[in-house]
Amino acid sequence: MDAADPAGAVDWAGLRAAARDAVDQAYAPYSDFKVGAAAFADDGRLLTGANIENAAYGVTLCAECSLVSALVMSGGGRFAAFTCVNALGETIMPCGRCRQILWEHGGPELLVDTPIGVVPMTEVLPQAFGPGDLDHVREAQR
């Protein structure tokens, strides 16, 4: 049982296994750093993603990007639990850009598997910028 998931409702072992399987789908011919990601959506769907590199490095897609695409293309919703792993199957942290992407599609309630345990998204991206910040300014300007 994890402090961030006290009821033990998330099948973290299954989620990590799905992320490890997703590594096999990664396309990383330049860095050879393959990443697999997996998440449960708020309706229970299991989604996976893998990094997809490009010779023009700036347009490389992180595993979290393909995971968001899978979420949107399969009906939308929100991420409820997330993990990502390297080619060795070790849990790794999302980069800064991906932390913002995860915030957008999971929000503060998203549970994130990290190398030190499961934590809420608020610990992964404290004081995050999101849709509420945009709404606040729009409403104040009316």
PDB file of C-alpha atoms in Angstrom:
ATOM      1  CA  MET A   1       0.000   0.000   0.000  1.00  0.00           C
ATOM      2  CA  ASP A   2       1.302   3.427  -0.905  1.00  0.00           C
ATOM      3  CA  ALA A   3       0.686   6.701   0.951  1.00  0.00           C
ATOM      4  CA  ALA A   4      -0.608   8.316  -2.254  1.00  0.00           C
ATOM      5  CA  ASP A   5      -2.927   5.351  -2.927  1.00  0.00           C
ATOM      6  CA  PRO A   6      -3.992   4.329   0.592  1.00  0.00           C
ATOM      7  CA  ALA A   7      -6.862   2.139  -0.580  1.00  0.00           C
ATOM      8  CA  GLY A   8      -4.507   0.244  -2.872  1.00  0.00           C
ATOM      9  CA  ALA A   9      -7.004   0.739  -5.709  1.00  0.00           C
ATOM     10  CA  VAL A  10      -4.381   1.015  -8.467  1.00  0.00           C
ATOM     11  CA  ASP A  11      -2.798  -2.101  -9.951  1.00  0.00           C
ATOM     12  CA  TRP A  12       0.695  -0.603  -9.968  1.00  0.00           C
ATOM     13  CA  ALA A  13       2.352  -3.920 -10.865  1.00  0.00           C
ATOM     14  CA  GLY A  14       0.125  -4.231 -13.928  1.00  0.00           C
ATOM     15  CA  LEU A  15       0.703  -0.612 -14.878  1.00  0.00           C
ATOM     16  CA  ARG A  16       4.483  -1.010 -14.629  1.00  0.00           C
ATOM     17  CA  ALA A  17       4.326  -4.212 -16.712  1.00  0.00           C
ATOM     18  CA  ALA A  18       2.357  -2.395 -19.421  1.00  0.00           C
ATOM     19  CA  ALA A  19       4.973   0.381 -19.478  1.00  0.00           C
ATOM     20  CA  ARG A  20       7.761  -2.212 -19.762  1.00  0.00           C
ATOM     21  CA  ASP A  21       5.911  -3.810 -22.703  1.00  0.00           C
ATOM     22  CA  ALA A  22       5.510  -0.393 -24.340  1.00  0.00           C
ATOM     23  CA  VAL A  23       9.293   0.048 -24.367  1.00  0.00           C
ATOM     24  CA  ASP A  24       9.385  -2.568 -27.131  1.00  0.00           C
ATOM     25  CA  GLN A  25       7.379  -0.192 -29.358  1.00  0.00           C
ATOM     26  CA  ALA A  26       9.733   2.770 -28.855  1.00  0.00           C
ATOM     27  CA  TYR A  27      11.515   4.227 -31.861  1.00  0.00           C
ATOM     28  CA  ALA A  28      14.839   5.561 -30.589  1.00  0.00           C
ATOM     29  CA  PRO A  29      17.501   5.069 -33.304  1.00  0.00           C
ATOM     30  CA  TYR A  30      19.432   8.216 -32.327  1.00  0.00           C
ATOM     31  CA  SER A  31      19.691   8.106 -28.554  1.00  0.00           C
ATOM     32  CA  ASP A  32      18.917   4.400 -28.036  1.00  0.00           C
ATOM     33  CA  PHE A  33      17.103   5.592 -24.886  1.00  0.00           C
ATOM     34  CA  LYS A  34      13.771   3.813 -25.121  1.00  0.00           C
ATOM     35  CA  VAL A  35      10.927   4.824 -22.818  1.00  0.00           C
ATOM     36  CA  GLY A  36       7.566   3.210 -22.242  1.00  0.00           C
ATOM     37  CA  ALA A  37       4.682   4.877 -20.450  1.00  0.00           C
ATOM     38  CA  ALA A  38       1.379   3.573 -19.161  1.00  0.00           C
ATOM     39  CA  ALA A  39      -1.602   5.084 -17.436  1.00  0.00           C
ATOM     40  CA  PHE A  40      -5.037   4.187 -16.249  1.00  0.00           C
ATOM     41  CA  ALA A  41      -7.691   6.628 -17.377  1.00  0.00           C
ATOM     42  CA  ASP A  42     -10.370   7.739 -14.952  1.00  0.00           C
ATOM     43  CA  ASP A  43     -12.770   5.203 -16.535  1.00  0.00           C
ATOM     44  CA  GLY A  44     -10.316   2.329 -16.010  1.00  0.00           C
ATOM     45  CA  ARG A  45      -8.881   2.112 -19.534  1.00  0.00           C
ATOM     46  CA  LEU A  46      -5.241   1.045 -19.698  1.00  0.00           C
ATOM     47  CA  LEU A  47      -3.288   3.217 -22.139  1.00  0.00           C
ATOM     48  CA  THR A  48       0.318   2.965 -23.252  1.00  0.00           C
ATOM     49  CA  GLY A  49       2.817   5.076 -25.144  1.00  0.00           C
ATOM     50  CA  ALA A  50       6.457   5.016 -26.198  1.00  0.00           C
ATOM     51  CA  ASN A  51       8.952   7.636 -27.290  1.00  0.00           C
ATOM     52  CA  ILE A  52       9.286   8.304 -31.010  1.00  0.00           C
ATOM     53  CA  GLU A  53      12.494  10.054 -31.989  1.00  0.00           C
ATOM     54  CA  ASN A  54      13.196  12.161 -35.049  1.00  0.00           C
ATOM     55  CA  ALA A  55      16.447  13.156 -36.736  1.00  0.00           C
ATOM     56  CA  ALA A  56      15.410  16.739 -35.971  1.00  0.00           C
ATOM     57  CA  TYR A  57      15.596  16.190 -32.207  1.00  0.00           C
ATOM     58  CA  GLY A  58      13.262  19.064 -31.342  1.00  0.00           C
ATOM     59  CA  VAL A  59      10.292  17.250 -32.866  1.00  0.00           C
ATOM     60  CA  THR A  60      10.897  14.024 -30.992  1.00  0.00           C
ATOM     61  CA  LEU A  61       7.839  12.759 -29.124  1.00  0.00           C
ATOM     62  CA  CYS A  62       8.297  11.626 -25.558  1.00  0.00           C
ATOM     63  CA  ALA A  63       6.423   8.526 -24.419  1.00  0.00           C
ATOM     64  CA  GLU A  64       4.009  10.767 -22.507  1.00  0.00           C
ATOM     65  CA  CYS A  65       3.058  12.517 -25.761  1.00  0.00           C
ATOM     66  CA  SER A  66       2.055   9.266 -27.426  1.00  0.00           C
ATOM     67  CA  LEU A  67       0.234   8.327 -24.225  1.00  0.00           C
ATOM     68  CA  VAL A  68      -1.813  11.550 -24.381  1.00  0.00           C
ATOM     69  CA  SER A  69      -2.579  10.808 -28.027  1.00  0.00           C
ATOM     70  CA  ALA A  70      -3.852   7.365 -27.026  1.00  0.00           C
ATOM     71  CA  LEU A  71      -6.062   8.960 -24.344  1.00  0.00           C
ATOM     72  CA  VAL A  72      -7.582  11.499 -26.708  1.00  0.00           C
ATOM     73  CA  MET A  73      -7.982   9.083 -29.623  1.00  0.00           C
ATOM     74  CA  SER A  74      -9.691   6.452 -27.466  1.00  0.00           C
ATOM     75  CA  GLY A  75     -12.407   8.730 -26.125  1.00  0.00           C
ATOM     76  CA  GLY A  76     -10.711  11.295 -23.907  1.00  0.00           C
ATOM     77  CA  GLY A  77     -11.038  11.528 -20.162  1.00  0.00           C
ATOM     78  CA  ARG A  78      -8.365  12.108 -17.558  1.00  0.00           C
ATOM     79  CA  PHE A  79      -5.352  10.146 -16.392  1.00  0.00           C
ATOM     80  CA  ALA A  80      -5.773   8.704 -12.897  1.00  0.00           C
ATOM     81  CA  ALA A  81      -2.473   6.810 -12.439  1.00  0.00           C
ATOM     82  CA  PHE A  82       0.759   7.033 -14.453  1.00  0.00           C
ATOM     83  CA  THR A  83       4.187   5.433 -14.721  1.00  0.00           C
ATOM     84  CA  CYS A  84       7.087   5.458 -17.166  1.00  0.00           C
ATOM     85  CA  VAL A  85      10.140   3.233 -17.415  1.00  0.00           C
ATOM     86  CA  ASN A  86      13.427   3.013 -19.288  1.00  0.00           C
ATOM     87  CA  ALA A  87      14.643   0.030 -21.330  1.00  0.00           C
ATOM     88  CA  LEU A  88      15.873  -1.631 -18.129  1.00  0.00           C
ATOM     89  CA  GLY A  89      12.353  -1.495 -16.697  1.00  0.00           C
ATOM     90  CA  GLU A  90      13.360   1.089 -14.098  1.00  0.00           C
ATOM     91  CA  THR A  91      10.834   3.723 -13.115  1.00  0.00           C
ATOM     92  CA  ILE A  92      11.951   7.150 -14.326  1.00  0.00           C
ATOM     93  CA  MET A  93      10.664  10.702 -13.962  1.00  0.00           C
ATOM     94  CA  PRO A  94       8.994  12.568 -16.814  1.00  0.00           C
ATOM     95  CA  CYS A  95      10.908  15.537 -18.213  1.00  0.00           C
ATOM     96  CA  GLY A  96       9.668  19.054 -17.422  1.00  0.00           C
ATOM     97  CA  ARG A  97       7.673  19.378 -20.644  1.00  0.00           C
ATOM     98  CA  CYS A  98       5.949  16.078 -19.984  1.00  0.00           C
ATOM     99  CA  ARG A  99       5.139  17.034 -16.405  1.00  0.00           C
ATOM    100  CA  GLN A 100       3.172  19.954 -17.835  1.00  0.00           C
ATOM    101  CA  ILE A 101       1.467  17.638 -20.353  1.00  0.00           C
ATOM    102  CA  LEU A 102       0.536  15.214 -17.572  1.00  0.00           C
ATOM    103  CA  TRP A 103      -0.865  18.091 -15.497  1.00  0.00           C
ATOM    104  CA  GLU A 104      -3.070  19.106 -18.423  1.00  0.00           C
ATOM    105  CA  HIS A 105      -4.477  15.591 -18.834  1.00  0.00           C
ATOM    106  CA  GLY A 106      -4.466  14.363 -15.247  1.00  0.00           C
ATOM    107  CA  GLY A 107      -4.446  17.395 -13.007  1.00  0.00           C
ATOM    108  CA  PRO A 108      -3.552  17.580  -9.338  1.00  0.00           C
ATOM    109  CA  GLU A 109      -5.245  14.252  -8.508  1.00  0.00           C
ATOM    110  CA  LEU A 110      -3.099  12.216 -10.906  1.00  0.00           C
ATOM    111  CA  LEU A 111      -1.038   9.611  -9.055  1.00  0.00           C
ATOM    112  CA  VAL A 112       2.498   9.367 -10.447  1.00  0.00           C
ATOM    113  CA  ASP A 113       4.842   6.437  -9.935  1.00  0.00           C
ATOM    114  CA  THR A 114       8.326   7.837  -9.239  1.00  0.00           C
ATOM    115  CA  PRO A 115      11.679   6.271  -8.325  1.00  0.00           C
ATOM    116  CA  ILE A 116      10.910   7.103  -4.666  1.00  0.00           C
ATOM    117  CA  GLY A 117       7.282   5.937  -4.692  1.00  0.00           C
ATOM    118  CA  VAL A 118       3.837   7.059  -5.764  1.00  0.00           C
ATOM    119  CA  VAL A 119       3.077  10.742  -5.287  1.00  0.00           C
ATOM    120  CA  PRO A 120       0.287  13.062  -6.407  1.00  0.00           C
ATOM    121  CA  MET A 121       0.930  15.302  -9.384  1.00  0.00           C
ATOM    122  CA  THR A 122       1.058  18.298  -7.025  1.00  0.00           C
ATOM    123  CA  GLU A 123       4.404  16.965  -5.766  1.00  0.00           C
ATOM    124  CA  VAL A 124       5.727  16.316  -9.279  1.00  0.00           C
ATOM    125  CA  LEU A 125       4.779  19.779 -10.531  1.00  0.00           C
ATOM    126  CA  PRO A 126       4.165  22.083  -7.555  1.00  0.00           C
ATOM    127  CA  GLN A 127       2.462  25.412  -8.233  1.00  0.00           C
ATOM    128  CA  ALA A 128       1.580  24.227 -11.731  1.00  0.00           C
ATOM    129  CA  PHE A 129       0.206  26.470 -14.449  1.00  0.00           C
ATOM    130  CA  GLY A 130      -3.005  25.193 -15.980  1.00  0.00           C
ATOM    131  CA  PRO A 131      -6.405  25.985 -17.452  1.00  0.00           C
ATOM    132  CA  GLY A 132      -7.545  27.610 -14.211  1.00  0.00           C
ATOM    133  CA  ASP A 133      -4.877  30.279 -14.598  1.00  0.00           C
ATOM    134  CA  LEU A 134      -6.177  31.131 -18.058  1.00  0.00           C
ATOM    135  CA  ASP A 135      -9.794  31.175 -16.853  1.00  0.00           C
ATOM    136  CA  HIS A 136      -8.874  33.468 -13.948  1.00  0.00           C
ATOM    137  CA  VAL A 137      -7.420  36.123 -16.256  1.00  0.00           C
ATOM    138  CA  ARG A 138     -10.247  35.822 -18.796  1.00  0.00           C
ATOM    139  CA  GLU A 139     -12.875  36.300 -16.077  1.00  0.00           C
ATOM    140  CA  ALA A 140     -11.005  39.230 -14.514  1.00  0.00           C
ATOM    141  CA  GLN A 141     -10.811  40.977 -17.882  1.00  0.00           C
ATOM    142  CA  ARG A 142     -14.552  40.771 -18.561  1.00  0.00           C
TER     143      ARG A 142
END
